[in-house]
Amino acid sequence: VSPSRVEEGGRRGTIVPIGGAEDQIKDPEILKRFVDLCGGRRARIAVIPTASERDDTGRRYERIFKDLGARSVKSFEFASRADAEDDEAVGDLKEASGIFLSGGNQLRLSTLLGGTLAAKALRRANAAGVPVAGTSAGAAFLSEHMIAFGDEGATPRAGMVTLAPGLGLTNRVIVDQHFRQRDRLGRLLAALAYNPFAIGLGLDEDTAVFLDDDNALEVAGSGAVTVVDPGDVEFSSMGTVKPGEPVTILGVRLHVIGPGGGFDLETRRARAGAVA
Amino acid sequence: VSPSRVEEGGRRGTIVPIGGAEDQIKDPEILKRFVDLCGGRRARIAVIPTASERDDTGRRYERIFKDLGARSVKSFEFASRADAEDDEAVGDLKEASGIFLSGGNQLRLSTLLGGTLAAKALRRANAAGVPVAGTSAGAAFLSEHMIAFGDEGATPRAGMVTLAPGLGLTNRVIVDQHFRQRDRLGRLLAALAYNPFAIGLGLDEDTAVFLDDDNALEVAGSGAVTVVDPGDVEFSSMGTVKPGEPVTILGVRLHVIGPGGGFDLETRRARAGAVA
């Protein structure tokens, strides 16, 4: 119930938000890299399909991760808050060497898991070194400040984005997904305009960041990540605009980073990937 | 840029959200108790009137705190993000034995201070033991998840509340102010329905909580504090309701606590004050 704390001398597990629609068959680069990170042939992956309302989401990811070489994969349905407070089910989560949250609706994740034993177990696992990945809704939920929903368009407008508390593995970033595909720069800028302290990550589909314990991230997949850094913002009108009006925000730094490139959240320096 | 961390063995300063319209003249119990906490006759109070658009807010509180016996009081205007990045002004903040944020508009605080040197100095001071109080907008801003604005009424409805990142001295509570006077139970319930992990504090006017380092709080002033504890919530419909529809939320525990009573955020136990 506070952003997950890492023991003195310990290392937080890598956090892997994925922009949705990740390749699962032809060139499953992101999911493969995640499995490797979790131990490869020794990986024990816990899948949390709670965001999805489809019955087969858990089973589908079980098959995918098995095909990618994981030793064991187990799906934790958590379809109610009572499920997420079940000692036994939650206890089994402790066996996982990696945790994966499916897509769907991020408000299903926050309303079903928020404050439960399951949420605490996820936070504790990550703080103890276990990598946690999420795709689409699962990606939005990983951070302390989650975009719950919003409108499309490149111009930020007052009221176009709704924030809610997320899982809180980090509060350094606010994640948006399906970024280019759904024209979401405006809502990400609006989210940052409220309080320009976090860094915005706009993730294209089939694109992920691998955010290490030292707060450096690397981009993987077939698209790009738009990093929106409000560190030098001189002015935001979010305190005075009326609903629906465009928000003025001055001095945002923006990077569009392709595969192999990266960004350091501490130094706020971006780097390009090697030229192919 | 993450909820303020307290050094091993150190103690965070008391956090004092006040519900607005605190008595400043006749029976200034809350402000007096705050001055005592900051050292009484030795108190050096920093006033941050940034939330207010009135010119005289800083000067008014300077006079009030002087009258209450503080040794020195200094107002830090921070009227722009450039002001809040000014090394010299921010450096002077380090001298304070207590920090007070005025009322006004909480989005002025988050947009003008968010991510700046001034915000970092406030977080660092509190983590190092300096008490931080805020009234009305200043109270809303203290926590990690801030109610930016919302609608009145007792029934939570989808879309009736807008959350934004706050200063982040704690993320255990979400604060609402002018609580009974402006009929805000609905919006506080709506804020908690997104992710039932934080505890809601609805502060009446001229009423405060003193939240200690050990996460126990005590109520002071002439009104009551409504504590909304979603720890046992069985179900929240926030993931499925349409804008404007009432939100179903089952199993909320609610306490209305008068002066001298308290609540422990760790054990979630409430206690009444002594009978007068």
PDB file of N, CA and C in Angstrom, chain B residues 202-246:
ATOM      1  N   GLY B 202     -12.403  12.378   4.744  1.00  0.00           N
ATOM      2  CA  GLY B 202     -13.263  13.524   4.449  1.00  0.00           C
ATOM      3  C   GLY B 202     -13.205  14.498   5.613  1.00  0.00           C
ATOM      4  N   LEU B 203     -12.582  15.645   5.399  1.00  0.00           N
ATOM      5  CA  LEU B 203     -12.327  16.602   6.478  1.00  0.00           C
ATOM      6  C   LEU B 203     -13.354  17.724   6.463  1.00  0.00           C
ATOM      7  N   ASP B 204     -14.086  17.888   7.562  1.00  0.00           N
ATOM      8  CA  ASP B 204     -14.964  19.052   7.679  1.00  0.00           C
ATOM      9  C   ASP B 204     -14.131  20.323   7.794  1.00  0.00           C
ATOM     10  N   GLU B 205     -14.798  21.464   7.611  1.00  0.00           N
ATOM     11  CA  GLU B 205     -14.098  22.742   7.811  1.00  0.00           C
ATOM     12  C   GLU B 205     -13.679  22.889   9.274  1.00  0.00           C
ATOM     13  N   ASP B 206     -12.638  23.658   9.499  1.00  0.00           N
ATOM     14  CA  ASP B 206     -12.055  23.853  10.843  1.00  0.00           C
ATOM     15  C   ASP B 206     -11.781  22.518  11.551  1.00  0.00           C
ATOM     16  N   THR B 207     -11.335  21.544  10.781  1.00  0.00           N
ATOM     17  CA  THR B 207     -11.047  20.207  11.318  1.00  0.00           C
ATOM     18  C   THR B 207      -9.797  19.674  10.617  1.00  0.00           C
ATOM     19  N   ALA B 208      -8.938  19.009  11.384  1.00  0.00           N
ATOM     20  CA  ALA B 208      -7.684  18.523  10.813  1.00  0.00           C
ATOM     21  C   ALA B 208      -7.398  17.119  11.311  1.00  0.00           C
ATOM     22  N   VAL B 209      -6.533  16.401  10.591  1.00  0.00           N
ATOM     23  CA  VAL B 209      -5.924  15.219  11.189  1.00  0.00           C
ATOM     24  C   VAL B 209      -4.428  15.473  11.319  1.00  0.00           C
ATOM     25  N   PHE B 210      -3.871  14.959  12.410  1.00  0.00           N
ATOM     26  CA  PHE B 210      -2.427  14.962  12.611  1.00  0.00           C
ATOM     27  C   PHE B 210      -1.967  13.524  12.395  1.00  0.00           C
ATOM     28  N   LEU B 211      -1.310  13.303  11.249  1.00  0.00           N
ATOM     29  CA  LEU B 211      -0.926  11.949  10.834  1.00  0.00           C
ATOM     30  C   LEU B 211       0.556  11.735  11.162  1.00  0.00           C
ATOM     31  N   ASP B 212       0.788  10.883  12.157  1.00  0.00           N
ATOM     32  CA  ASP B 212       2.145  10.681  12.662  1.00  0.00           C
ATOM     33  C   ASP B 212       2.960   9.762  11.771  1.00  0.00           C
ATOM     34  N   ASP B 213       4.238   9.705  12.071  1.00  0.00           N
ATOM     35  CA  ASP B 213       5.189   8.837  11.392  1.00  0.00           C
ATOM     36  C   ASP B 213       4.786   7.364  11.457  1.00  0.00           C
ATOM     37  N   ASP B 214       4.094   6.964  12.526  1.00  0.00           N
ATOM     38  CA  ASP B 214       3.694   5.560  12.660  1.00  0.00           C
ATOM     39  C   ASP B 214       2.332   5.295  12.013  1.00  0.00           C
ATOM     40  N   ASN B 215       1.859   6.263  11.183  1.00  0.00           N
ATOM     41  CA  ASN B 215       0.604   6.110  10.446  1.00  0.00           C
ATOM     42  C   ASN B 215      -0.635   6.005  11.334  1.00  0.00           C
ATOM     43  N   ALA B 216      -0.561   6.583  12.539  1.00  0.00           N
ATOM     44  CA  ALA B 216      -1.759   6.778  13.351  1.00  0.00           C
ATOM     45  C   ALA B 216      -2.147   8.246  13.215  1.00  0.00           C
ATOM     46  N   LEU B 217      -3.439   8.505  13.128  1.00  0.00           N
ATOM     47  CA  LEU B 217      -3.872   9.896  13.006  1.00  0.00           C
ATOM     48  C   LEU B 217      -4.815  10.257  14.132  1.00  0.00           C
ATOM     49  N   GLU B 218      -4.790  11.549  14.516  1.00  0.00           N
ATOM     50  CA  GLU B 218      -5.716  12.065  15.520  1.00  0.00           C
ATOM     51  C   GLU B 218      -6.464  13.253  14.947  1.00  0.00           C
ATOM     52  N   VAL B 219      -7.749  13.360  15.324  1.00  0.00           N
ATOM     53  CA  VAL B 219      -8.603  14.429  14.811  1.00  0.00           C
ATOM     54  C   VAL B 219      -8.556  15.621  15.764  1.00  0.00           C
ATOM     55  N   ALA B 220      -8.473  16.828  15.192  1.00  0.00           N
ATOM     56  CA  ALA B 220      -8.505  18.049  16.003  1.00  0.00           C
ATOM     57  C   ALA B 220      -9.394  19.078  15.319  1.00  0.00           C
ATOM     58  N   GLY B 221      -9.939  20.005  16.098  1.00  0.00           N
ATOM     59  CA  GLY B 221     -10.755  21.076  15.540  1.00  0.00           C
ATOM     60  C   GLY B 221     -12.192  21.000  16.010  1.00  0.00           C
ATOM     61  N   SER B 222     -13.090  21.685  15.297  1.00  0.00           N
ATOM     62  CA  SER B 222     -14.475  21.784  15.766  1.00  0.00           C
ATOM     63  C   SER B 222     -15.443  20.866  15.026  1.00  0.00           C
ATOM     64  N   GLY B 223     -14.994  20.189  13.986  1.00  0.00           N
ATOM     65  CA  GLY B 223     -15.879  19.303  13.230  1.00  0.00           C
ATOM     66  C   GLY B 223     -15.472  17.853  13.371  1.00  0.00           C
ATOM     67  N   ALA B 224     -15.768  17.053  12.342  1.00  0.00           N
ATOM     68  CA  ALA B 224     -15.454  15.621  12.361  1.00  0.00           C
ATOM     69  C   ALA B 224     -14.718  15.238  11.083  1.00  0.00           C
ATOM     70  N   VAL B 225     -14.099  14.066  11.152  1.00  0.00           N
ATOM     71  CA  VAL B 225     -13.448  13.496   9.977  1.00  0.00           C
ATOM     72  C   VAL B 225     -14.166  12.199   9.628  1.00  0.00           C
ATOM     73  N   THR B 226     -14.563  12.063   8.371  1.00  0.00           N
ATOM     74  CA  THR B 226     -15.179  10.829   7.899  1.00  0.00           C
ATOM     75  C   THR B 226     -14.089   9.961   7.286  1.00  0.00           C
ATOM     76  N   VAL B 227     -13.833   8.813   7.927  1.00  0.00           N
ATOM     77  CA  VAL B 227     -12.816   7.892   7.422  1.00  0.00           C
ATOM     78  C   VAL B 227     -13.532   6.829   6.593  1.00  0.00           C
ATOM     79  N   VAL B 228     -13.150   6.700   5.330  1.00  0.00           N
ATOM     80  CA  VAL B 228     -13.770   5.718   4.441  1.00  0.00           C
ATOM     81  C   VAL B 228     -12.738   4.641   4.144  1.00  0.00           C
ATOM     82  N   ASP B 229     -12.956   3.454   4.718  1.00  0.00           N
ATOM     83  CA  ASP B 229     -11.982   2.365   4.633  1.00  0.00           C
ATOM     84  C   ASP B 229     -12.498   1.294   3.669  1.00  0.00           C
ATOM     85  N   PRO B 230     -11.893   1.168   2.485  1.00  0.00           N
ATOM     86  CA  PRO B 230     -12.357   0.172   1.514  1.00  0.00           C
ATOM     87  C   PRO B 230     -11.631  -1.162   1.654  1.00  0.00           C
ATOM     88  N   GLY B 231     -11.003  -1.405   2.818  1.00  0.00           N
ATOM     89  CA  GLY B 231     -10.170  -2.601   2.980  1.00  0.00           C
ATOM     90  C   GLY B 231     -10.917  -3.908   2.748  1.00  0.00           C
ATOM     91  N   ASP B 232     -12.209  -3.939   3.029  1.00  0.00           N
ATOM     92  CA  ASP B 232     -12.997  -5.173   2.841  1.00  0.00           C
ATOM     93  C   ASP B 232     -13.970  -5.077   1.677  1.00  0.00           C
ATOM     94  N   VAL B 233     -13.747  -4.141   0.778  1.00  0.00           N
ATOM     95  CA  VAL B 233     -14.693  -3.991  -0.333  1.00  0.00           C
ATOM     96  C   VAL B 233     -14.747  -5.282  -1.135  1.00  0.00           C
ATOM     97  N   GLU B 234     -15.985  -5.769  -1.364  1.00  0.00           N
ATOM     98  CA  GLU B 234     -16.162  -7.036  -2.082  1.00  0.00           C
ATOM     99  C   GLU B 234     -16.296  -6.809  -3.574  1.00  0.00           C
ATOM    100  N   PHE B 235     -16.796  -5.615  -3.936  1.00  0.00           N
ATOM    101  CA  PHE B 235     -17.100  -5.381  -5.339  1.00  0.00           C
ATOM    102  C   PHE B 235     -17.160  -3.888  -5.615  1.00  0.00           C
ATOM    103  N   SER B 236     -16.605  -3.474  -6.747  1.00  0.00           N
ATOM    104  CA  SER B 236     -16.757  -2.105  -7.252  1.00  0.00           C
ATOM    105  C   SER B 236     -17.095  -2.185  -8.734  1.00  0.00           C
ATOM    106  N   SER B 237     -18.103  -1.451  -9.163  1.00  0.00           N
ATOM    107  CA  SER B 237     -18.524  -1.503 -10.579  1.00  0.00           C
ATOM    108  C   SER B 237     -17.816  -0.460 -11.430  1.00  0.00           C
ATOM    109  N   MET B 238     -16.796   0.226 -10.872  1.00  0.00           N
ATOM    110  CA  MET B 238     -16.173   1.335 -11.597  1.00  0.00           C
ATOM    111  C   MET B 238     -15.589   0.900 -12.937  1.00  0.00           C
ATOM    112  N   GLY B 239     -15.290  -0.391 -13.082  1.00  0.00           N
ATOM    113  CA  GLY B 239     -14.728  -0.859 -14.349  1.00  0.00           C
ATOM    114  C   GLY B 239     -15.761  -1.007 -15.453  1.00  0.00           C
ATOM    115  N   THR B 240     -17.058  -0.930 -15.128  1.00  0.00           N
ATOM    116  CA  THR B 240     -18.079  -1.246 -16.126  1.00  0.00           C
ATOM    117  C   THR B 240     -19.155  -0.168 -16.274  1.00  0.00           C
ATOM    118  N   VAL B 241     -19.262   0.769 -15.322  1.00  0.00           N
ATOM    119  CA  VAL B 241     -20.345   1.765 -15.421  1.00  0.00           C
ATOM    120  C   VAL B 241     -20.087   2.786 -16.518  1.00  0.00           C
ATOM    121  N   LYS B 242     -21.176   3.361 -17.027  1.00  0.00           N
ATOM    122  CA  LYS B 242     -21.075   4.420 -18.046  1.00  0.00           C
ATOM    123  C   LYS B 242     -21.048   5.784 -17.363  1.00  0.00           C
ATOM    124  N   PRO B 243     -20.477   6.815 -18.022  1.00  0.00           N
ATOM    125  CA  PRO B 243     -20.395   8.154 -17.425  1.00  0.00           C
ATOM    126  C   PRO B 243     -21.731   8.622 -16.866  1.00  0.00           C
ATOM    127  N   GLY B 244     -21.714   9.118 -15.644  1.00  0.00           N
ATOM    128  CA  GLY B 244     -22.930   9.646 -15.024  1.00  0.00           C
ATOM    129  C   GLY B 244     -23.742   8.614 -14.262  1.00  0.00           C
ATOM    130  N   GLU B 245     -23.529   7.325 -14.551  1.00  0.00           N
ATOM    131  CA  GLU B 245     -24.264   6.282 -13.833  1.00  0.00           C
ATOM    132  C   GLU B 245     -23.775   6.161 -12.390  1.00  0.00           C
ATOM    133  N   PRO B 246     -24.666   5.746 -11.477  1.00  0.00           N
ATOM    134  CA  PRO B 246     -24.210   5.502 -10.099  1.00  0.00           C
ATOM    135  C   PRO B 246     -23.246   4.314 -10.056  1.00  0.00           C
TER     136      PRO B 246
END
